XYZ file of C-alpha atoms in Angstrom:
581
model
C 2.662 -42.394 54.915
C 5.805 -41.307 52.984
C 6.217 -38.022 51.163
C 7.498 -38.463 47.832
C 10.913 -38.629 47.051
C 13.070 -35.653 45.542
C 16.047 -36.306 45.174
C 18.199 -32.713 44.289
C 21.135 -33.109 42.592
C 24.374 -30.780 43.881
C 25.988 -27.631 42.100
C 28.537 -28.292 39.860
C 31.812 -28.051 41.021
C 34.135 -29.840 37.862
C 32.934 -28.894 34.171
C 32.942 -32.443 33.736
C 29.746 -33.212 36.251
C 26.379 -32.924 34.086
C 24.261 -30.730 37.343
C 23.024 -27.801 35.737
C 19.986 -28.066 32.467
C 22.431 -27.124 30.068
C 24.588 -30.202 31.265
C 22.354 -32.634 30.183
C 20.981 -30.523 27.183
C 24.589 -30.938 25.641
C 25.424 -34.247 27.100
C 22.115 -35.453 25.147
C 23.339 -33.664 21.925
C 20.226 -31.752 22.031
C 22.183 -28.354 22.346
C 25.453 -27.614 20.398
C 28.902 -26.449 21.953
C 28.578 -22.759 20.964
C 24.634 -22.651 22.459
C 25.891 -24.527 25.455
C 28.690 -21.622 26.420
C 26.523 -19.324 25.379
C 24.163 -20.240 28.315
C 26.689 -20.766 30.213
C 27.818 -16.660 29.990
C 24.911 -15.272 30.240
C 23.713 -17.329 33.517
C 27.011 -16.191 35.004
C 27.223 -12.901 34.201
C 23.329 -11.968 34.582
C 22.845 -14.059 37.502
C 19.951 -15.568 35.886
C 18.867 -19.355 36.208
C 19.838 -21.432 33.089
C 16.121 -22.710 32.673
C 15.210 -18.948 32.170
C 17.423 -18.331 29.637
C 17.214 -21.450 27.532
C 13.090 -20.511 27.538
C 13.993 -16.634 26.421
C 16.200 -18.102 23.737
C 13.581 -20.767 22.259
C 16.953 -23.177 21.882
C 14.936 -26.360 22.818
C 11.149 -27.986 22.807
C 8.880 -27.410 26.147
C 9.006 -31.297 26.336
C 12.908 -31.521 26.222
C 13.372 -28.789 29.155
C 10.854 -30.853 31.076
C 12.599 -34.169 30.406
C 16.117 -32.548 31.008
C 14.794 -31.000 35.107
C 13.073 -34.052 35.828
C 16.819 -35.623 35.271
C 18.362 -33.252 37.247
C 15.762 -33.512 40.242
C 15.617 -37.639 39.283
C 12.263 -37.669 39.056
C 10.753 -40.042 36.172
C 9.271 -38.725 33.411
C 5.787 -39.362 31.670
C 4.929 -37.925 28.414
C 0.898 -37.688 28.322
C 0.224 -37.966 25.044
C 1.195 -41.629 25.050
C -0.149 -42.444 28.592
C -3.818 -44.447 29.154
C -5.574 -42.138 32.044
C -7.350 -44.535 34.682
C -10.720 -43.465 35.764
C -10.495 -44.407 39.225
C -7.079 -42.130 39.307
C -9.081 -39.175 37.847
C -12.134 -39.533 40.690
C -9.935 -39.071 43.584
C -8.941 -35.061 42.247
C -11.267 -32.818 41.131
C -11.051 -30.726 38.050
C -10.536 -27.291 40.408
C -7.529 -29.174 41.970
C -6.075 -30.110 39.298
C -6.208 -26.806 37.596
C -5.092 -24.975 40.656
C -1.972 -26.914 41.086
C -1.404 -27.994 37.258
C -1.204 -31.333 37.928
C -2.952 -34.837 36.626
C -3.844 -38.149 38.254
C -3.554 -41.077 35.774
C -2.612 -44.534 37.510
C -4.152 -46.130 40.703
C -2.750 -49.169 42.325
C -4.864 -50.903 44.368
C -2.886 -52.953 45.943
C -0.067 -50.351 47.554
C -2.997 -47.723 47.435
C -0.678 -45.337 45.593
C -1.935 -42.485 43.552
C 0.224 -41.764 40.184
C 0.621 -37.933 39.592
C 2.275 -35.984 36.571
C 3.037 -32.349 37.587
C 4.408 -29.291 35.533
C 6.211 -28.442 38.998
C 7.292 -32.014 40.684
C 8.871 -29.842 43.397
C 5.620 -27.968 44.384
C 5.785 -29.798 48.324
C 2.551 -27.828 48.543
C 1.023 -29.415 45.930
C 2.084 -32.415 47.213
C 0.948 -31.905 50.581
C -2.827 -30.915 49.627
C -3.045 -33.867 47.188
C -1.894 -36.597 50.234
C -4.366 -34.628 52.874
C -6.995 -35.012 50.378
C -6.960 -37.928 48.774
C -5.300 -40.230 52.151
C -3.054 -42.566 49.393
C 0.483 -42.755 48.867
C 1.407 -40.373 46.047
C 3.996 -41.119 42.952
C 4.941 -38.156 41.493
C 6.352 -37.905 37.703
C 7.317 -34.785 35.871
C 5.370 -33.892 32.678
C 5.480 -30.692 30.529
C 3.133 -27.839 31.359
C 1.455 -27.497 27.954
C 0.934 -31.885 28.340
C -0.405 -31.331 31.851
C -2.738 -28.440 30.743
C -4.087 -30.716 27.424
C -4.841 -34.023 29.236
C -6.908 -32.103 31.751
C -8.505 -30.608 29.333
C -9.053 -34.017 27.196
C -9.213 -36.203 30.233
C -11.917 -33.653 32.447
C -13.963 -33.384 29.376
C -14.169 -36.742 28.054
C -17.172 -38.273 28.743
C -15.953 -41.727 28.521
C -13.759 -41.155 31.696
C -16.404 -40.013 33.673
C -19.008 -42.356 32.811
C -17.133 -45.073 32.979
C -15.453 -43.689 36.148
C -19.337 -43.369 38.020
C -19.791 -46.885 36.280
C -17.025 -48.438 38.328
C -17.880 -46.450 41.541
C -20.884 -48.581 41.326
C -19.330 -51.902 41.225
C -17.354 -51.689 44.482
C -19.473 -53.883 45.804
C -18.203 -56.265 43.229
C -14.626 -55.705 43.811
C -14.420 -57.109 47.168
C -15.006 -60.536 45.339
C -11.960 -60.902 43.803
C -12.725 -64.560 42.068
C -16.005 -64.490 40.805
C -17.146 -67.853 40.164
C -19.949 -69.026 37.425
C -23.167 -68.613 39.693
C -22.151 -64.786 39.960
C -21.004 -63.787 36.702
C -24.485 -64.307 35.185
C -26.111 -61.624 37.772
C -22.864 -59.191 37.796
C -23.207 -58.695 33.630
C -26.534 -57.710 33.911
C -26.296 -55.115 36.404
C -26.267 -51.592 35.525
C -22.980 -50.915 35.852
C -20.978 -53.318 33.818
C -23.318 -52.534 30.810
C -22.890 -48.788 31.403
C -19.080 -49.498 31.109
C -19.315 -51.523 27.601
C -21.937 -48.707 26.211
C -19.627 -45.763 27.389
C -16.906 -47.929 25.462
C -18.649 -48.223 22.646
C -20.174 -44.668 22.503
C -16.796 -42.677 22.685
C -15.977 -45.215 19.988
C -18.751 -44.134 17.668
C -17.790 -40.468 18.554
C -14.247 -40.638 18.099
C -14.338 -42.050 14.376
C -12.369 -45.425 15.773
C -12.198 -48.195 13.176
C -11.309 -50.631 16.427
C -11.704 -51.195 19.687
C -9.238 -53.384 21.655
C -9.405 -54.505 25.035
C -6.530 -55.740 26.668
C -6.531 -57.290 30.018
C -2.599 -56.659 31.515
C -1.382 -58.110 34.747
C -3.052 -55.392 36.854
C -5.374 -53.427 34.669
C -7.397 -54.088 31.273
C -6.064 -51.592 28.887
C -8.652 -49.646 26.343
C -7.331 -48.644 23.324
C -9.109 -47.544 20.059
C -7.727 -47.416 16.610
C -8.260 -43.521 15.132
C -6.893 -42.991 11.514
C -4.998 -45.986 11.189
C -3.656 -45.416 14.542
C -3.868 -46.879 18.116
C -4.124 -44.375 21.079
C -4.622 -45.231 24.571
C -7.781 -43.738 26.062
C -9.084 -45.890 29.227
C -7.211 -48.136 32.134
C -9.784 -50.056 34.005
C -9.262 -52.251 37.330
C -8.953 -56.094 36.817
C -12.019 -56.407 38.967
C -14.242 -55.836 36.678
C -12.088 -57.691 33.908
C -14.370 -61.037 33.534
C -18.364 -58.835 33.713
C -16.652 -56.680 30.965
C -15.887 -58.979 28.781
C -18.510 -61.796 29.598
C -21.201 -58.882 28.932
C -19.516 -58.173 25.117
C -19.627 -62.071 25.117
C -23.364 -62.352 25.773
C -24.036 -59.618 23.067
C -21.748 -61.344 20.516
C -23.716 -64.584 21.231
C -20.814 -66.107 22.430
C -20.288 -68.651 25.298
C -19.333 -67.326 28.070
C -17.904 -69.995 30.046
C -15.726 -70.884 27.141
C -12.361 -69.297 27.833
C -9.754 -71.752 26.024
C -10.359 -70.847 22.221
C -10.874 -68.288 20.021
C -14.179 -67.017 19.152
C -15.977 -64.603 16.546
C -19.121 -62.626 16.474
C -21.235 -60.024 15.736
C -24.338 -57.706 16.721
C -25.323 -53.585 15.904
C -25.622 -51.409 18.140
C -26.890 -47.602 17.836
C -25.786 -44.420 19.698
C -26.818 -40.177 18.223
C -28.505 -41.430 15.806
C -25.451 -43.816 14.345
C -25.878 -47.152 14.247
C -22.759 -49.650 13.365
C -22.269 -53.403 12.607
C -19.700 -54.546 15.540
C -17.769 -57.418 14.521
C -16.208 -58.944 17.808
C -12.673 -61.111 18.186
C -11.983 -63.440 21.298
C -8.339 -64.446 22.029
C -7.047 -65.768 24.948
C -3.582 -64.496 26.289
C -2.168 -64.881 29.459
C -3.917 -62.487 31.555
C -6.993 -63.479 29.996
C -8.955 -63.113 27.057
C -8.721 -60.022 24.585
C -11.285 -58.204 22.601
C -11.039 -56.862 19.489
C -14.342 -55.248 18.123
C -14.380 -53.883 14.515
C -16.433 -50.889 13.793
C -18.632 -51.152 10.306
C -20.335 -48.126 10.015
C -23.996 -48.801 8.040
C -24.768 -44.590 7.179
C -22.302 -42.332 4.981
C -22.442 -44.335 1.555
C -19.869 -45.565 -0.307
C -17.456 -42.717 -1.321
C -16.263 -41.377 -4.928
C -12.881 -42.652 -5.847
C -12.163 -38.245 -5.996
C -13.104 -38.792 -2.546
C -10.787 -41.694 -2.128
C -7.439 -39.588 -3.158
C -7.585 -40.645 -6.700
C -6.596 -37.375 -9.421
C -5.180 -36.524 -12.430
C -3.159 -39.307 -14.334
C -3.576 -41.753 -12.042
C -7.811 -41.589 -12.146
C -8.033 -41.013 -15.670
C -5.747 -44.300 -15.860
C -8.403 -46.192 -13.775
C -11.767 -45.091 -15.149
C -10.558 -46.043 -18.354
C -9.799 -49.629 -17.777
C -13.014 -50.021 -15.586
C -14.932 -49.527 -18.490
C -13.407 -52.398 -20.303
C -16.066 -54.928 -20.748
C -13.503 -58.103 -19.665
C -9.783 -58.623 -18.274
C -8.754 -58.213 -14.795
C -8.256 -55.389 -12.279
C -6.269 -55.987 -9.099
C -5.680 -53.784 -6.268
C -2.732 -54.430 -3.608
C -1.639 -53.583 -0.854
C -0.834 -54.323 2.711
C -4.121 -55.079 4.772
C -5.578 -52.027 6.453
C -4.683 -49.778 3.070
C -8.183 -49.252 1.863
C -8.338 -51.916 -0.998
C -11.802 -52.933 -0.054
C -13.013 -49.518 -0.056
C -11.620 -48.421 -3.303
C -13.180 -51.386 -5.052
C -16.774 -50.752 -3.352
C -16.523 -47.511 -5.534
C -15.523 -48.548 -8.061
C -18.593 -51.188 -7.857
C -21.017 -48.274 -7.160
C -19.612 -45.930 -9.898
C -20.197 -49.423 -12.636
C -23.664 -50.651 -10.321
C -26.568 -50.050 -13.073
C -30.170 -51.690 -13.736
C -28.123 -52.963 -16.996
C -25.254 -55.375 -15.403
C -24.677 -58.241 -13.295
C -22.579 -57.629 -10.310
C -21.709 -60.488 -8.164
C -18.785 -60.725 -4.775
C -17.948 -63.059 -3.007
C -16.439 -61.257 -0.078
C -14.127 -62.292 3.582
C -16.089 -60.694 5.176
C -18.982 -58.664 3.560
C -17.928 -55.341 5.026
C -21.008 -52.913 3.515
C -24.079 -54.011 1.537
C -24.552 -52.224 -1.880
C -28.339 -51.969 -3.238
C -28.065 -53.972 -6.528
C -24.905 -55.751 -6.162
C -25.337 -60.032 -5.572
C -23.172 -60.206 -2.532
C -21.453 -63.464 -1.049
C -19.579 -64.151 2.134
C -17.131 -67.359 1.795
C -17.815 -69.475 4.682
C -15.136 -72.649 4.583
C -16.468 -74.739 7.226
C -19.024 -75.562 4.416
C -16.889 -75.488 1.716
C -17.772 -72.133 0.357
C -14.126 -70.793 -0.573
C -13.450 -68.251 -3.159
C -12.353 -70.471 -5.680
C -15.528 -72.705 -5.086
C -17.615 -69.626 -4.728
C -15.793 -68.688 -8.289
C -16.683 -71.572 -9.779
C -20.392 -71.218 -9.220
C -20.531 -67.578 -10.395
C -19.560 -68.301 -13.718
C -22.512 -70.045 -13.817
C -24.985 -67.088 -12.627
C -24.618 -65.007 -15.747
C -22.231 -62.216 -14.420
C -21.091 -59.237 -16.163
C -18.699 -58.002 -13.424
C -16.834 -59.992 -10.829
C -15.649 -59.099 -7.451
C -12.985 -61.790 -5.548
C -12.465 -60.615 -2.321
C -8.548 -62.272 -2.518
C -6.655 -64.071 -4.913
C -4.864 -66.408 -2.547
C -3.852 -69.724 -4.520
C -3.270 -71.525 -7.704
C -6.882 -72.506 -8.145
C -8.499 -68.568 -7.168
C -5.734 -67.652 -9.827
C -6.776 -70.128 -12.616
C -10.261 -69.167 -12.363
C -10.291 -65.855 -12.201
C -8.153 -65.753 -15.590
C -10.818 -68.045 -17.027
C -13.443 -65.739 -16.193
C -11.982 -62.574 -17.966
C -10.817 -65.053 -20.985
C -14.698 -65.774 -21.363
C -15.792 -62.520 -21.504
C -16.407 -60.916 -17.805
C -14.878 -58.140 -16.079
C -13.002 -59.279 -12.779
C -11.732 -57.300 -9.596
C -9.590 -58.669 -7.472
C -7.186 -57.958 -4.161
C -3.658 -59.009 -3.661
C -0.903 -58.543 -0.533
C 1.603 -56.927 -2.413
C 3.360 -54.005 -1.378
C 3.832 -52.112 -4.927
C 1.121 -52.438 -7.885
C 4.343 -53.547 -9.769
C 4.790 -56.430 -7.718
C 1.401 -57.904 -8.294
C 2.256 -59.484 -11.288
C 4.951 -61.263 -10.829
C 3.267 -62.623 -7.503
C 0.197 -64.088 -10.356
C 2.946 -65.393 -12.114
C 4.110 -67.563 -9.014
C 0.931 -68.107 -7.739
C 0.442 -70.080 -11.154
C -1.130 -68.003 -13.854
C 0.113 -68.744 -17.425
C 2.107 -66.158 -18.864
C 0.780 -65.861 -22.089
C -2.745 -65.993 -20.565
C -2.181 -63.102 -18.173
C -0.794 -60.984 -20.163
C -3.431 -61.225 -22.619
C -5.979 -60.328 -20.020
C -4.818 -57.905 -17.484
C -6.222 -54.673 -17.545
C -4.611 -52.334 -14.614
C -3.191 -53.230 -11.370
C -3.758 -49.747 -8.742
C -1.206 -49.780 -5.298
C -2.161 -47.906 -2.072
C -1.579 -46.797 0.975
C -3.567 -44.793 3.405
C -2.086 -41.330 5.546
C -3.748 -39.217 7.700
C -4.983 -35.888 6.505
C -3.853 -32.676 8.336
C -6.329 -31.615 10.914
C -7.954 -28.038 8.888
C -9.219 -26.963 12.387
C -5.125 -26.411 13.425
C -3.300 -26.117 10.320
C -0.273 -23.850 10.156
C 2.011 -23.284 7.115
C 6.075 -23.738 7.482
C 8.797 -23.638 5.436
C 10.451 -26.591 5.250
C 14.546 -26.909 4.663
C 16.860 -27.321 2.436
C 17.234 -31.257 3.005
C 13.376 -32.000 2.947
C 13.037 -30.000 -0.412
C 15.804 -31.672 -2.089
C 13.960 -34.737 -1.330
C 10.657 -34.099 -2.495
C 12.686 -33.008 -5.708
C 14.603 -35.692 -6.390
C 11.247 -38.112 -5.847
C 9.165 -35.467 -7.707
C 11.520 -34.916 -11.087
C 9.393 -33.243 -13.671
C 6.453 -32.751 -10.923
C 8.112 -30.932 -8.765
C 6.374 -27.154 -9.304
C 8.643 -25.132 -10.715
C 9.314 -21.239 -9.778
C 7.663 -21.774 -6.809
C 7.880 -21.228 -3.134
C 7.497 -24.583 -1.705
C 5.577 -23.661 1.744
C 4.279 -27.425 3.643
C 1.623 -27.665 5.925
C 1.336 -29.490 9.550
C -1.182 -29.285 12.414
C -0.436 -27.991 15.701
C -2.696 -30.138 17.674
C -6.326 -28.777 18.966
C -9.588 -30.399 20.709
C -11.294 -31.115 17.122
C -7.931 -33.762 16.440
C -7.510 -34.521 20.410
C -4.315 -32.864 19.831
C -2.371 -35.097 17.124
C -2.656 -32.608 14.465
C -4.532 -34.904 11.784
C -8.288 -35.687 10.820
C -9.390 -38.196 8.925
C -7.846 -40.110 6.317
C -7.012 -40.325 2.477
C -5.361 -42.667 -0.098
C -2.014 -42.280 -1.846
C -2.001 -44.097 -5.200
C -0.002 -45.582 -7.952
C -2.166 -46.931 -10.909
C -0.273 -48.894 -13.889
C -2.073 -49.803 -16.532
C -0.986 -52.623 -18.471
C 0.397 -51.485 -22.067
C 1.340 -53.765 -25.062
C 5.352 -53.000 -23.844
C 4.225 -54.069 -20.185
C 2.847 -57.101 -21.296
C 5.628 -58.212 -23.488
C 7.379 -58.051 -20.345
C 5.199 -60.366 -18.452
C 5.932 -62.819 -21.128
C 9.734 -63.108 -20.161
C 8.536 -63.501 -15.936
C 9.885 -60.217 -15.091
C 10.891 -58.987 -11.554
C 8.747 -56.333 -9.976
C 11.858 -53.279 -10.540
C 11.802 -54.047 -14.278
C 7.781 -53.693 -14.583
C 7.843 -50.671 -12.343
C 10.274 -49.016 -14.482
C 8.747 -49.671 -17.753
C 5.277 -48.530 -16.410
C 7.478 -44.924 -14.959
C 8.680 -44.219 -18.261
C 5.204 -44.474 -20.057
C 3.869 -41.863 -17.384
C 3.116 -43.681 -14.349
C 3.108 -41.377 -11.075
C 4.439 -43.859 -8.106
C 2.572 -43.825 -4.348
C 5.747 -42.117 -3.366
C 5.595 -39.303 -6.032
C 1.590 -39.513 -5.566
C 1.961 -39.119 -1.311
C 4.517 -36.022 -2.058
C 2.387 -34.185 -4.381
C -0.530 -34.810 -1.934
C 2.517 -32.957 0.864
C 3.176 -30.045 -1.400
C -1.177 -29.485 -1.859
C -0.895 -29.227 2.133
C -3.359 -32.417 2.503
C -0.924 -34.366 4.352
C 2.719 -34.479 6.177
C 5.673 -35.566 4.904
C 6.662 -38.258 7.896
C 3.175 -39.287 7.421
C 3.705 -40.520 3.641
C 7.458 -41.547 4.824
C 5.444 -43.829 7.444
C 3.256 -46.075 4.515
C 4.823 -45.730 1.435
C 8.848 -45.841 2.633
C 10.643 -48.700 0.884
C-alpha cells in the first residue's frame, strides 16, 4: 500500500522562483511589496522561518497561510466549511484520533478503498503512519486550516445525524454486496430497520437544524445530502450509492408514490413528528442522470403566524402598510423573487385583518399554513380549478377580503381589478424584483390604465437576509469605503454625529459556525398617491414610478437593508447579496 505523496518543493535559489510562503503570498497579491521584504529581512536576519513571522505579524487569514503551504508542499487543499463529511469516512477514526493528531476523515471510496483525510499538519508521516496501520486503506491526504480541522470535528463528532446515520449504514452491509437490487428485493430492503433509520435521522437533524429543504442528490458515486438553512444550502451528509434506491424508494412509499415508477416526475406529501415538532413534508421526484432526486419541503404546523414587526416591517414603511390594509377595497400586491417571504407577509397581514366580522377567502399554490377563520383554497388545474376560475367563483361567495396566491395572466389580472372595482379588498403576489416594477408588469399583463390606477392601493417589495447570530456577535469598525456607501444609499438617514460601529458574527456551535441565525425581511412599501397614479395613466417605466414614490418619502429595500446594517441586525454583504441591482 502506498504512503501518500509529498512532494517538497526546493529552496530558492533566483528571486524570481515562488519556494518560500511569502513567494506565493505576493505572487497571489495577497501580501504587498513592502510586507513581502519586510518578511523577507526579518527571516534572514533572525533566522526565523517565514511562516512564524507572517503568524507574529497577523499580515494574512489562518486559511490563506494554510492554502499558501499546502502549495508549496503540493498538496491539495480542502476548505471544510464547504465540504459534505461521509459517514462511513468518519467510522473508520475515532474521535480520540482525530483529536490527537488534528486531523478529519471526510470521503470514502469504495471502489480504490481510499480514505480522504484533511490535516492541519499534511507532513505529520506519523500521523500518517498510525492512520494507514489502523484503518488498513489507502490514505489521501489534503491540507486544511487548523481552526477548520478543529470545528468540523467538533460539528462532525457531535452531530447526531452522522452517527446515526453512520450505525444505520453499518447495518446495511449486508445489502451492499448486492449491487443491483432488483424489484422482488427492494420491497423487503425499505422496510428494514436500517434504511428507515437513515430517512428519520434525515429528517430529524432537519427539524433540528431549522432547514426549510431537504435535497437529496444521487451523484455518480455518492448521494449528496444537503439542507437549505436561512435561505441557504449547506452540505451536511455523503452517503454510499448502495443504499441510493431503499433511500429513496422508502421516502417514495411515505409520499404515496410509486415506487417502480422512475421515468417522470412525481409530487407528494405526508407529516411526520420528531421532540415534540411535527411538520407537513411536501416531497419532489425528478429524475436526473444518476437517478432520481428528492426535494422535501419543510411546513412547519406550531409557531403561528408572525407580526409583520416580527417580519422586519418599521417606521415609515409599516405605518405605510397598515394604513392601506384598512382600506375597505382596491388592491395590495406584494413582489418579489420566489423564496423572499411574500407568502408569509401576506398570512399576517390576513391574521392581523382575520375577525368574526369579515369574509376572508384564498385561493392558494399551494396552501402553505391553515389559518382558523380564513376560507382557504388550493388551485388544482388538472380539474380546472385555476386562479382565475377559482376568482371567478369567489366573487360569488360574499367576500370581504381576497387573497390570489399569483397574478399570472390577462384573465387573473382582469378579475382581480373587477373585484376591488365592486367593492372588495384584494391581495395579491407578483415576480417582480422592485415594488416599482409591479405596475408596469399589470399594465402588460393587460390591466386598463385608467382602471388600475383608480384602484391600487400599495404595492410592498422584499427580500429576505440572514440575521447575525446574537450568540457570536462582535462589533467592528468598518472603513472608509463601506461608510461612504451606506451614506450615499442612506442620504438624509444616514445618523448623523455618530460613530458608525457594524456588527458581524464570528461563527460558534449555536450558528454551526456561519455567523448568522435566523432570518428577517428588508422592505420597500409604496403606496400609491394621486401623483403616482397620474403616472400610471401615461404607462410609465418602473425608474420613473420609483422615483416619484422616493421623493414623497418612500425608504427603498436598499436604504431599508442598510438601516437594518447600521441597527447591527444584519451584514452588509448579506443585504448586497438580495437586494443588489
Amino acid at each position: 500500500m502506498q504512503s501518500p505523496t509529498i512532494i517538497v518543493m526546493p529552496q530558492a535559489t533566483t528571486t524570481n522562483s515562488v519556494t518560500s510562503l511569502s513567494d506565493i503570498l505576493f505572487a497571489e497579491g495577497i501580501i504587498n511589496q513592502t510586507q513581502y521584504s519586510d518578511i523577507k529581512v526579518r527571516s534572514a536576519t533572525q533566522g526565523t522561518p517565514e511562516e512564524a513571522i507572517i503568524q507574529s505579524l497577523n499580515l494574512v487569514s489562518e486559511e490563506k497561510l494554510s492554502e499558501a503551504k499546502a502549495k508549496l508542499l503540493g498538496i491539495p487543499f480542502i476548505s471544510l466549511s464547504n465540504t459534505s463529511f461521509s459517514p462511513q469516512a468518519l467510522s473508520y477514526i475515532p474521535r480520540a484520533v482525530v483529536e490527537r493528531f488534528n486531523l478529519i476523515p471526510f470521503l470514502f471510496d469504495e471502489k480504490t478503498q481510499t480514505l480522504s483525510v484533511a490535516m492541519a499538519n499534511p507532513v505529520d508521516l506519523d500521523a500518517l503512519s498510525f492512520v494507514k496501520q489502523k484503518t488498513r486503506l489507502n490514505i489521501k491526504t489534503f491540507a486544511a486550516s487548523p481552526n477548520d480541522v478543529v470545528r468540523a470535528i467538533n460539528e462532525q463528532y457531535r452531530q447526531e445525524i452522522v452517527g446515526e446515520v453512520g450505525e444505520a449504514l453499518k447495518e446495511t452491509e449486508e445489502f451492499n454486496e448486492t449491487k443491483t437490487i432488483d424489484s422482488t428485493q427492494i420491497s423487503q430492503i425499505i422496510k428494514e430497520a436500517p434504511i428507515a433509520k437513515i430517512v428519520s435521522t434525515i429528517l430529524e437533524y432537519a427539524l433540528s437544524s431549522r432547514a426549510s429543504d431537504v435535497h437529496i442528490e444521487p451523484q455518480e458515486d455518492r448521494i449528496r445530502v444537503r439542507y437549505r438553512i436561512d435561505g441557504i444550502l449547506y452540505d451536511r451528509l455523503s452517503l454510499p450509492k448502495t443504499v441510493q434506491e431503499s433511500v429513496i424508494s422508502r421516502i417514495k412509499i411515505l409520499s404515496d408514490m410509486k415506487i417502480d415508477e422512475h421515468r417522470t416526475p412525481q409530487d407528494g406529501r405526508f407529516n411526520f413528528k420528531a421532540q415534540e415538532k411535527e411538520v407537513d413534508l411536501r416531497i419532489s421526484v425528478l429524475p436526473t442522470v444518476y437517478g432520481e432526486k428528492i426535494v422535501i419541503r419543510l411546513l412547519r404546523k406550531s409557531g403561528g403566524v408572525p407580526s409583520l414587526q416580527d417580519l422586519g416591517l418599521n417606521g415609515v414603511s409599516l405605518k405605510n402598510l397598515e394604513t392601506n390594509i384598512l382600506r375597505p377595497h382596491g388592491i395590495i400586491i406584494v413582489c418579489g423573487p420566489t423564496g423572499s417571504g411574500k407568502t408569509s407577509t401576506l398570512y399576517s397581514v390576513l391574521a392581523k385583518l382575520n375577525t368574526p366580522r369579515v369574509n376572508i377567502m384564498t385561493l392558494e399554490d399551494p396552501v402553505e399554513y391553515q389559518i382558523s377563520g380564513v376560507n382557504q383554497v388550493q388551485i388544482n388545474p388538472a380539474i380546472g380549478l385555476t386562479f382565475a376560475t377559482g376568482l371567478r367563483s369567489f366573487l360569488r361567495q360574499d367576500p370581504n377580503i381576497i387573497l390570489v396566491g399569483e397574478i399570472r395572466d390577462k384573465e387573473t389580472t382582469e378579475l382581480a381589478i373587477q373585484a376591488a372595482l365592486t367593492g372588495h379588498l384584494v391581495f395579491s403576489t407578483l415576480h417582480t424584483s422592485s415594488a416599482a416594477g409591479a405596475l408596469p408588469r399589470l399594465i402588460d399583463l393587460g390591466a386598463e390604465t385608467f382602471l388600475l390606477s383608480s384602484v391600487m392601493n400599495a404595492v410592498v417589495g422584499q427580500r429576505i437576509v440572514r440575521q447575525i447570530c446574537p450568540n457570536c456577535k462582535e462589533s467592528y469598525a468598518p472603513s472608509a469605503q463601506i461608510v461612504e456607501e451606506l451614506k450615499k444609499n442612506l442620504g438624509r438617514l444616514f445618523p448623523a454625529n455618530q460613530q458608525v460601529q457594524l456588527y458581524r458574527g464570528k461563527g460558534c456551535g449555536e450558528c454551526g459556525g456561519s455567523g448568522y441565525l435566523g432570518r428577517i425581511g428588508v422592505f420597500e412599501v409604496l403606496p400609491v398617491s394621486q401623483k403616482i397614479a397620474s403616472l400610471i395613466l401615461e404607462h410609465p417605466e418602473s425608474v420613473a414610478v420609483e422615483k416619484e414614490a422616493v421623493l414623497e418619502g418612500m425608504i427603498t429595500m436598499k436604504q431599508d437593508g442598510y438601516l437594518k446594517v447600521i441597527q447591527g441586525v444584519t451584514t452588509i454583504e448579506e443585504v448586497l447579496r438580495v437586494a443588489q441591482e
